[in-house]
Amino acid sequence: MLKRIGIVITILLATCLLASQAGEQKRFAFIFKSTGNPFGEKLMEGFKTAVEEQGHTAILRAPDLPTAEGQISIIEELIAQRVAGIGISANDPDALQPVLERARRAGIKIVTADSATNAESRDVHINQADPELIGRVQVQAAFDMAGGKGDIAVLSATSQATNQNIWINWMQEELKLPKYSNTKLVKVAYGDDLRDKSTSETEALLQTFPNLKAIIAPTTVGIAAAGKVLSDKNLAGKVFLTGLGLPSEMAEYINNDVCPWMYLWNPIDLGYLAGYASVALADNSLKATPGSSFSAGHLSKKEVINASDGGTEIMLGAPFKFDKANINEWKTVY
Ligand code: RAM
């Protein structure tokens, strides 16, 4: 008899546990800038892992083109689906504010990652690395590659991208230093994170500025497209390329000397951190106020700090330099 009661209690407990787990299961979405971006795919892979390892469901979305309008309609759908959190790499710092405010009024936590919205539109931003450092190191790299003088150009993503624009501002600050008196930034071109447009913008730069010594592409899509153009035109050693690239896409151009070195951070970890922050905010185990900390899975303890735009952020780490010595080790990772 006692044994039977024991079995019944065990079954009841197990049922309660399952029910409570099922009740707690929430949906968390991530919206990248656009589809077809391998960096975005890695970021969303990390987000999904983080959400699923905490027992929740991940929804991964992106508009076909990197526009604010495309992201706004996705956010509207997600509000209607009553997700618990939305992570987003924003295509515009301000244009998403009305719809994100609506999402927040509906109780949805907003975490930006990679490319932030303004402070009023989000709970917290996940910053890949110090933007000042990211901007400055790319100019220093181009300068060193070009031998300390000559024309340089930037091939960016979209003209509205918060992340690229902050980095470009820091590049311009770096260029004000006396050591760059013989270095001229001749143009900032926009390839819109589209392969074809980045290719034609690179070709146009080469044609318009025959004395171009280096191209800085602070976008994984742009740098890969530029790498191919410079390789096809046999310009290794004549026009140097640096910027932010995925090792898997850039190994070829690092090994053939088109891009002597470049930088990036781990996009999978960036998405993973966004996933942990989203769940912690929705669970109320994290407050988006400076000094709050939480456990971000394999990334351990992370802390909310003040961001330079008046909001708050969580920092992933430091940019990593990729060159011939380490690229083959990394090209299979991301
Ligand atoms: C592109 C995107 C992304 C950026 C990387 C470096 O893939 O623009 O937002 O962080 O490049």
GROMACS .gro file of C-alpha atoms and ligand atoms in nm:
model
  345
    1MET     CA    1   0.000   0.000   0.000
    2LEU     CA    2   0.274   0.242   0.108
    3LYS     CA    3   0.462   0.157  -0.213
    4ARG     CA    4   0.153   0.241  -0.421
    5ILE     CA    5   0.109   0.578  -0.244
    6GLY     CA    6   0.477   0.648  -0.313
    7ILE     CA    7   0.432   0.577  -0.685
    8VAL     CA    8   0.122   0.801  -0.702
    9ILE     CA    9   0.306   1.087  -0.527
   10THR     CA   10   0.602   1.048  -0.763
   11ILE     CA   11   0.372   1.061  -1.068
   12LEU     CA   12   0.191   1.366  -0.928
   13LEU     CA   13   0.521   1.546  -0.860
   14ALA     CA   14   0.654   1.468  -1.207
   15THR     CA   15   0.330   1.593  -1.366
   16CYS     CA   16   0.347   1.917  -1.164
   17LEU     CA   17   0.709   1.969  -1.263
   18LEU     CA   18   0.637   1.915  -1.632
   19ALA     CA   19   0.335   2.144  -1.615
   20SER     CA   20   0.533   2.419  -1.446
   21GLN     CA   21   0.815   2.384  -1.697
   22ALA     CA   22   0.566   2.394  -1.983
   23GLY     CA   23   0.401   2.699  -1.827
   24GLU     CA   24   0.730   2.879  -1.806
   25GLN     CA   25   0.830   2.810  -2.162
   26LYS     CA   26   0.848   3.141  -2.348
   27ARG     CA   27   0.928   3.254  -2.701
   28PHE     CA   28   1.220   3.485  -2.771
   29ALA     CA   29   1.282   3.632  -3.114
   30PHE     CA   30   1.590   3.772  -3.281
   31ILE     CA   31   1.569   3.997  -3.587
   32PHE     CA   32   1.890   4.046  -3.783
   33LYS     CA   33   1.951   4.332  -4.031
   34SER     CA   34   1.876   4.124  -4.343
   35THR     CA   35   1.868   3.766  -4.469
   36GLY     CA   36   2.167   3.604  -4.639
   37ASN     CA   37   2.430   3.756  -4.410
   38PRO     CA   38   2.660   3.480  -4.275
   39PHE     CA   39   2.754   3.699  -3.974
   40GLY     CA   40   2.383   3.733  -3.892
   41GLU     CA   41   2.332   3.359  -3.928
   42LYS     CA   42   2.611   3.288  -3.677
   43LEU     CA   43   2.473   3.550  -3.438
   44MET     CA   44   2.125   3.396  -3.454
   45GLU     CA   45   2.273   3.047  -3.408
   46GLY     CA   46   2.421   3.166  -3.077
   47PHE     CA   47   2.093   3.331  -2.974
   48LYS     CA   48   1.900   3.010  -3.045
   49THR     CA   49   2.145   2.799  -2.843
   50ALA     CA   50   2.115   3.033  -2.544
   51VAL     CA   51   1.735   3.042  -2.553
   52GLU     CA   52   1.697   2.666  -2.603
   53GLU     CA   53   1.946   2.567  -2.335
   54GLN     CA   54   1.726   2.757  -2.090
   55GLY     CA   55   1.418   2.560  -2.200
   56HIS     CA   56   1.258   2.825  -2.421
   57THR     CA   57   1.183   2.860  -2.792
   58ALA     CA   58   1.370   3.085  -3.037
   59ILE     CA   59   1.218   3.260  -3.339
   60LEU     CA   60   1.477   3.386  -3.590
   61ARG     CA   61   1.375   3.650  -3.843
   62ALA     CA   62   1.525   3.905  -4.085
   63PRO     CA   63   1.385   4.122  -4.364
   64ASP     CA   64   1.503   4.053  -4.720
   65LEU     CA   65   1.670   4.394  -4.736
   66PRO     CA   66   1.846   4.581  -4.452
   67THR     CA   67   1.573   4.842  -4.399
   68ALA     CA   68   1.393   4.974  -4.092
   69GLU     CA   69   1.056   4.921  -4.267
   70GLY     CA   70   1.124   4.549  -4.307
   71GLN     CA   71   1.211   4.518  -3.938
   72ILE     CA   72   0.904   4.719  -3.831
   73SER     CA   73   0.662   4.475  -3.994
   74ILE     CA   74   0.841   4.179  -3.833
   75ILE     CA   75   0.820   4.349  -3.490
   76GLU     CA   76   0.446   4.407  -3.543
   77GLU     CA   77   0.398   4.036  -3.610
   78LEU     CA   78   0.599   3.944  -3.302
   79ILE     CA   79   0.392   4.177  -3.081
   80ALA     CA   80   0.079   4.000  -3.208
   81GLN     CA   81   0.243   3.664  -3.130
   82ARG     CA   82   0.306   3.785  -2.771
   83VAL     CA   83   0.671   3.685  -2.757
   84ALA     CA   84   0.850   3.744  -2.426
   85GLY     CA   85   1.151   3.920  -2.577
   86ILE     CA   86   1.280   4.065  -2.901
   87GLY     CA   87   1.650   4.085  -2.978
   88ILE     CA   88   1.741   4.301  -3.274
   89SER     CA   89   2.036   4.424  -3.479
   90ALA     CA   90   1.877   4.752  -3.581
   91ASN     CA   91   1.881   4.896  -3.931
   92ASP     CA   92   1.822   5.248  -3.798
   93PRO     CA   93   1.882   5.405  -3.456
   94ASP     CA   94   1.553   5.601  -3.439
   95ALA     CA   95   1.304   5.469  -3.694
   96LEU     CA   96   1.207   5.166  -3.485
   97GLN     CA   97   1.123   5.366  -3.174
   98PRO     CA   98   0.740   5.385  -3.209
   99VAL     CA   99   0.699   5.012  -3.274
  100LEU     CA  100   0.953   4.913  -3.008
  101GLU     CA  101   0.778   5.137  -2.755
  102ARG     CA  102   0.456   4.956  -2.841
  103ALA     CA  103   0.631   4.622  -2.786
  104ARG     CA  104   0.763   4.737  -2.449
  105ARG     CA  105   0.418   4.858  -2.342
  106ALA     CA  106   0.298   4.505  -2.423
  107GLY     CA  107   0.556   4.373  -2.173
  108ILE     CA  108   0.811   4.255  -2.431
  109LYS     CA  109   1.178   4.299  -2.333
  110ILE     CA  110   1.394   4.461  -2.602
  111VAL     CA  111   1.761   4.372  -2.631
  112THR     CA  112   1.963   4.520  -2.916
  113ALA     CA  113   2.282   4.345  -3.024
  114ASP     CA  114   2.543   4.426  -3.288
  115SER     CA  115   2.368   4.747  -3.405
  116ALA     CA  116   2.182   4.946  -3.141
  117THR     CA  117   1.868   5.156  -3.144
  118ASN     CA  118   1.861   5.480  -2.946
  119ALA     CA  119   1.852   5.435  -2.569
  120GLU     CA  120   1.477   5.507  -2.542
  121SER     CA  121   1.386   5.216  -2.771
  122ARG     CA  122   1.554   4.933  -2.579
  123ASP     CA  123   1.606   4.779  -2.240
  124VAL     CA  124   1.975   4.706  -2.293
  125HIS     CA  125   2.229   4.682  -2.576
  126ILE     CA  126   2.478   4.398  -2.621
  127ASN     CA  127   2.795   4.566  -2.742
  128GLN     CA  128   3.043   4.348  -2.930
  129ALA     CA  129   3.350   4.552  -2.822
  130ASP     CA  130   3.458   4.909  -2.748
  131PRO     CA  131   3.352   5.110  -3.058
  132GLU     CA  132   3.638   5.358  -3.019
  133LEU     CA  133   3.891   5.078  -3.033
  134ILE     CA  134   3.715   4.912  -3.329
  135GLY     CA  135   3.721   5.238  -3.526
  136ARG     CA  136   4.075   5.338  -3.442
  137VAL     CA  137   4.244   4.999  -3.503
  138GLN     CA  138   4.107   4.979  -3.855
  139VAL     CA  139   4.258   5.316  -3.952
  140GLN     CA  140   4.587   5.219  -3.786
  141ALA     CA  141   4.586   4.896  -3.989
  142ALA     CA  142   4.519   5.073  -4.320
  143PHE     CA  143   4.791   5.329  -4.241
  144ASP     CA  144   5.049   5.061  -4.163
  145MET     CA  145   4.958   4.857  -4.470
  146ALA     CA  146   4.975   5.163  -4.697
  147GLY     CA  147   5.322   5.256  -4.564
  148GLY     CA  148   5.207   5.565  -4.377
  149LYS     CA  149   5.065   5.772  -4.663
  150GLY     CA  150   4.815   5.786  -4.947
  151ASP     CA  151   4.443   5.773  -5.016
  152ILE     CA  152   4.217   5.542  -4.821
  153ALA     CA  153   3.843   5.474  -4.857
  154VAL     CA  154   3.577   5.313  -4.641
  155LEU     CA  155   3.333   5.058  -4.782
  156SER     CA  156   3.053   5.043  -4.525
  157ALA     CA  157   2.719   4.866  -4.490
  158THR     CA  158   2.406   5.090  -4.503
  159SER     CA  159   2.425   5.464  -4.438
  160GLN     CA  160   2.181   5.423  -4.145
  161ALA     CA  161   2.358   5.138  -3.963
  162THR     CA  162   2.424   5.247  -3.605
  163ASN     CA  163   2.725   5.021  -3.553
  164GLN     CA  164   2.912   5.110  -3.874
  165ASN     CA  165   2.839   5.482  -3.828
  166ILE     CA  166   2.980   5.488  -3.475
  167TRP     CA  167   3.294   5.307  -3.595
  168ILE     CA  168   3.334   5.546  -3.890
  169ASN     CA  169   3.308   5.843  -3.651
  170TRP     CA  170   3.595   5.697  -3.450
  171MET     CA  171   3.793   5.638  -3.771
  172GLN     CA  172   3.752   6.008  -3.851
  173GLU     CA  173   3.869   6.099  -3.499
  174GLU     CA  174   4.176   5.879  -3.541
  175LEU     CA  175   4.254   6.045  -3.876
  176LYS     CA  176   4.275   6.386  -3.704
  177LEU     CA  177   4.599   6.281  -3.530
  178PRO     CA  178   4.917   6.443  -3.675
  179LYS     CA  179   5.060   6.109  -3.786
  180TYR     CA  180   4.789   6.091  -4.055
  181SER     CA  181   4.877   6.423  -4.221
  182ASN     CA  182   4.968   6.236  -4.542
  183THR     CA  183   4.667   6.004  -4.529
  184LYS     CA  184   4.344   6.114  -4.693
  185LEU     CA  185   4.002   5.955  -4.652
  186VAL     CA  186   3.866   6.009  -5.003
  187LYS     CA  187   3.523   5.849  -4.968
  188VAL     CA  188   3.282   5.653  -4.752
  189ALA     CA  189   3.093   5.421  -4.988
  190TYR     CA  190   2.789   5.210  -4.894
  191GLY     CA  191   2.752   4.851  -5.016
  192ASP     CA  192   2.438   4.803  -4.800
  193ASP     CA  193   2.558   4.461  -4.679
  194LEU     CA  194   2.463   4.329  -5.022
  195ARG     CA  195   2.723   4.128  -5.210
  196ASP     CA  196   2.656   4.279  -5.555
  197LYS     CA  197   2.633   4.640  -5.440
  198SER     CA  198   2.951   4.600  -5.233
  199THR     CA  199   3.127   4.459  -5.539
  200SER     CA  200   3.021   4.746  -5.766
  201GLU     CA  201   3.105   5.006  -5.499
  202THR     CA  202   3.456   4.856  -5.467
  203GLU     CA  203   3.500   4.868  -5.845
  204ALA     CA  204   3.383   5.230  -5.848
  205LEU     CA  205   3.632   5.322  -5.575
  206LEU     CA  206   3.919   5.171  -5.774
  207GLN     CA  207   3.813   5.354  -6.087
  208THR     CA  208   3.746   5.692  -5.927
  209PHE     CA  209   4.056   5.696  -5.708
  210PRO     CA  210   4.348   5.547  -5.905
  211ASN     CA  211   4.588   5.632  -5.620
  212LEU     CA  212   4.387   5.442  -5.361
  213LYS     CA  213   4.621   5.263  -5.121
  214ALA     CA  214   4.378   5.092  -4.883
  215ILE     CA  215   4.012   5.006  -4.834
  216ILE     CA  216   3.864   4.968  -4.488
  217ALA     CA  217   3.542   4.762  -4.488
  218PRO     CA  218   3.385   4.754  -4.140
  219THR     CA  219   3.129   4.497  -4.256
  220THR     CA  220   3.172   4.125  -4.315
  221VAL     CA  221   2.973   4.139  -4.638
  222GLY     CA  222   3.167   4.439  -4.771
  223ILE     CA  223   3.512   4.308  -4.686
  224ALA     CA  224   3.446   3.969  -4.851
  225ALA     CA  225   3.316   4.138  -5.168
  226ALA     CA  226   3.615   4.374  -5.178
  227GLY     CA  227   3.851   4.079  -5.118
  228LYS     CA  228   3.717   3.909  -5.429
  229VAL     CA  229   3.741   4.223  -5.646
  230LEU     CA  230   4.101   4.293  -5.540
  231SER     CA  231   4.198   3.926  -5.589
  232ASP     CA  232   4.037   3.908  -5.934
  233LYS     CA  233   4.221   4.224  -6.037
  234ASN     CA  234   4.553   4.097  -5.894
  235LEU     CA  235   4.584   4.401  -5.671
  236ALA     CA  236   4.749   4.226  -5.374
  237GLY     CA  237   5.029   4.450  -5.244
  238LYS     CA  238   4.895   4.749  -5.441
  239VAL     CA  239   4.559   4.825  -5.279
  240PHE     CA  240   4.539   4.682  -4.928
  241LEU     CA  241   4.223   4.564  -4.759
  242THR     CA  242   4.136   4.557  -4.390
  243GLY     CA  243   3.827   4.585  -4.173
  244LEU     CA  244   3.590   4.341  -4.003
  245GLY     CA  245   3.554   4.000  -4.161
  246LEU     CA  246   3.443   3.646  -4.095
  247PRO     CA  247   3.749   3.416  -4.094
  248SER     CA  248   3.555   3.153  -4.295
  249GLU     CA  249   3.498   3.403  -4.577
  250MET     CA  250   3.829   3.588  -4.555
  251ALA     CA  251   4.088   3.308  -4.517
  252GLU     CA  252   4.142   3.304  -4.893
  253TYR     CA  253   4.213   3.680  -4.906
  254ILE     CA  254   4.435   3.676  -4.599
  255ASN     CA  255   4.635   3.387  -4.741
  256ASN     CA  256   4.675   3.557  -5.082
  257ASP     CA  257   4.796   3.884  -4.920
  258VAL     CA  258   4.500   4.096  -5.039
  259CYS     CA  259   4.402   4.148  -4.675
  260PRO     CA  260   4.715   4.128  -4.456
  261TRP     CA  261   4.505   4.138  -4.139
  262MET     CA  262   4.155   4.221  -4.013
  263TYR     CA  263   3.948   4.212  -3.696
  264LEU     CA  264   3.628   4.064  -3.557
  265TRP     CA  265   3.469   3.917  -3.246
  266ASN     CA  266   3.281   3.590  -3.206
  267PRO     CA  267   2.935   3.641  -3.364
  268ILE     CA  268   2.804   3.319  -3.206
  269ASP     CA  269   2.894   3.446  -2.857
  270LEU     CA  270   2.737   3.784  -2.937
  271GLY     CA  271   2.403   3.617  -3.014
  272TYR     CA  272   2.442   3.382  -2.718
  273LEU     CA  273   2.488   3.676  -2.481
  274ALA     CA  274   2.180   3.846  -2.631
  275GLY     CA  275   1.983   3.525  -2.571
  276TYR     CA  276   2.087   3.503  -2.205
  277ALA     CA  277   2.017   3.872  -2.146
  278SER     CA  278   1.670   3.842  -2.307
  279VAL     CA  279   1.572   3.547  -2.088
  280ALA     CA  280   1.715   3.705  -1.771
  281LEU     CA  281   1.522   4.030  -1.835
  282ALA     CA  282   1.199   3.841  -1.902
  283ASP     CA  283   1.248   3.635  -1.583
  284ASN     CA  284   1.318   3.951  -1.385
  285SER     CA  285   1.648   3.801  -1.272
  286LEU     CA  286   1.824   4.091  -1.448
  287LYS     CA  287   1.745   4.461  -1.430
  288ALA     CA  288   1.865   4.680  -1.716
  289THR     CA  289   2.036   4.914  -1.470
  290PRO     CA  290   2.412   4.969  -1.431
  291GLY     CA  291   2.568   4.730  -1.182
  292SER     CA  292   2.311   4.450  -1.234
  293SER     CA  293   2.473   4.124  -1.324
  294PHE     CA  294   2.362   3.781  -1.436
  295SER     CA  295   2.499   3.446  -1.536
  296ALA     CA  296   2.529   3.417  -1.915
  297GLY     CA  297   2.578   3.041  -1.956
  298HIS     CA  298   2.928   2.951  -2.079
  299LEU     CA  299   3.018   3.322  -2.090
  300SER     CA  300   2.989   3.331  -1.708
  301LYS     CA  301   2.898   3.645  -1.518
  302LYS     CA  302   2.818   3.958  -1.719
  303GLU     CA  303   2.734   4.306  -1.595
  304VAL     CA  304   2.518   4.591  -1.717
  305ILE     CA  305   2.713   4.916  -1.759
  306ASN     CA  306   2.637   5.270  -1.878
  307ALA     CA  307   2.645   5.315  -2.256
  308SER     CA  308   2.777   5.631  -2.423
  309ASP     CA  309   2.429   5.711  -2.566
  310GLY     CA  310   2.274   5.747  -2.221
  311GLY     CA  311   2.130   5.396  -2.213
  312THR     CA  312   2.282   5.078  -2.080
  313GLU     CA  313   2.481   4.797  -2.237
  314ILE     CA  314   2.656   4.467  -2.171
  315MET     CA  315   3.001   4.426  -2.324
  316LEU     CA  316   3.100   4.101  -2.495
  317GLY     CA  317   3.477   4.152  -2.509
  318ALA     CA  318   3.758   4.285  -2.726
  319PRO     CA  319   3.808   4.269  -3.103
  320PHE     CA  320   4.039   3.990  -3.220
  321LYS     CA  321   4.305   4.027  -3.489
  322PHE     CA  322   4.316   3.769  -3.768
  323ASP     CA  323   4.621   3.729  -3.990
  324LYS     CA  324   4.814   3.457  -4.174
  325ALA     CA  325   4.939   3.309  -3.847
  326ASN     CA  326   4.595   3.222  -3.708
  327ILE     CA  327   4.339   3.239  -3.989
  328ASN     CA  328   4.349   2.870  -4.081
  329GLU     CA  329   4.274   2.780  -3.722
  330TRP     CA  330   3.967   3.008  -3.716
  331LYS     CA  331   3.820   2.962  -4.061
  332THR     CA  332   3.626   2.654  -3.957
  333VAL     CA  333   3.487   2.813  -3.640
  334TYR     CA  334   3.292   3.108  -3.784
  335RAM     C1  335   2.806   4.285  -4.118
  335RAM     C2  336   2.691   4.353  -4.048
  335RAM     C3  337   2.705   4.347  -3.899
  335RAM     C4  338   2.845   4.384  -3.854
  335RAM     C5  339   2.947   4.297  -3.920
  335RAM     C6  340   3.087   4.333  -3.881
  335RAM     O1  341   2.786   4.149  -4.123
  335RAM     O2  342   2.684   4.485  -4.091
  335RAM     O3  343   2.612   4.433  -3.842
  335RAM     O4  344   2.859   4.379  -3.718
  335RAM     O5  345   2.932   4.314  -4.062
   0.00000   0.00000   0.00000
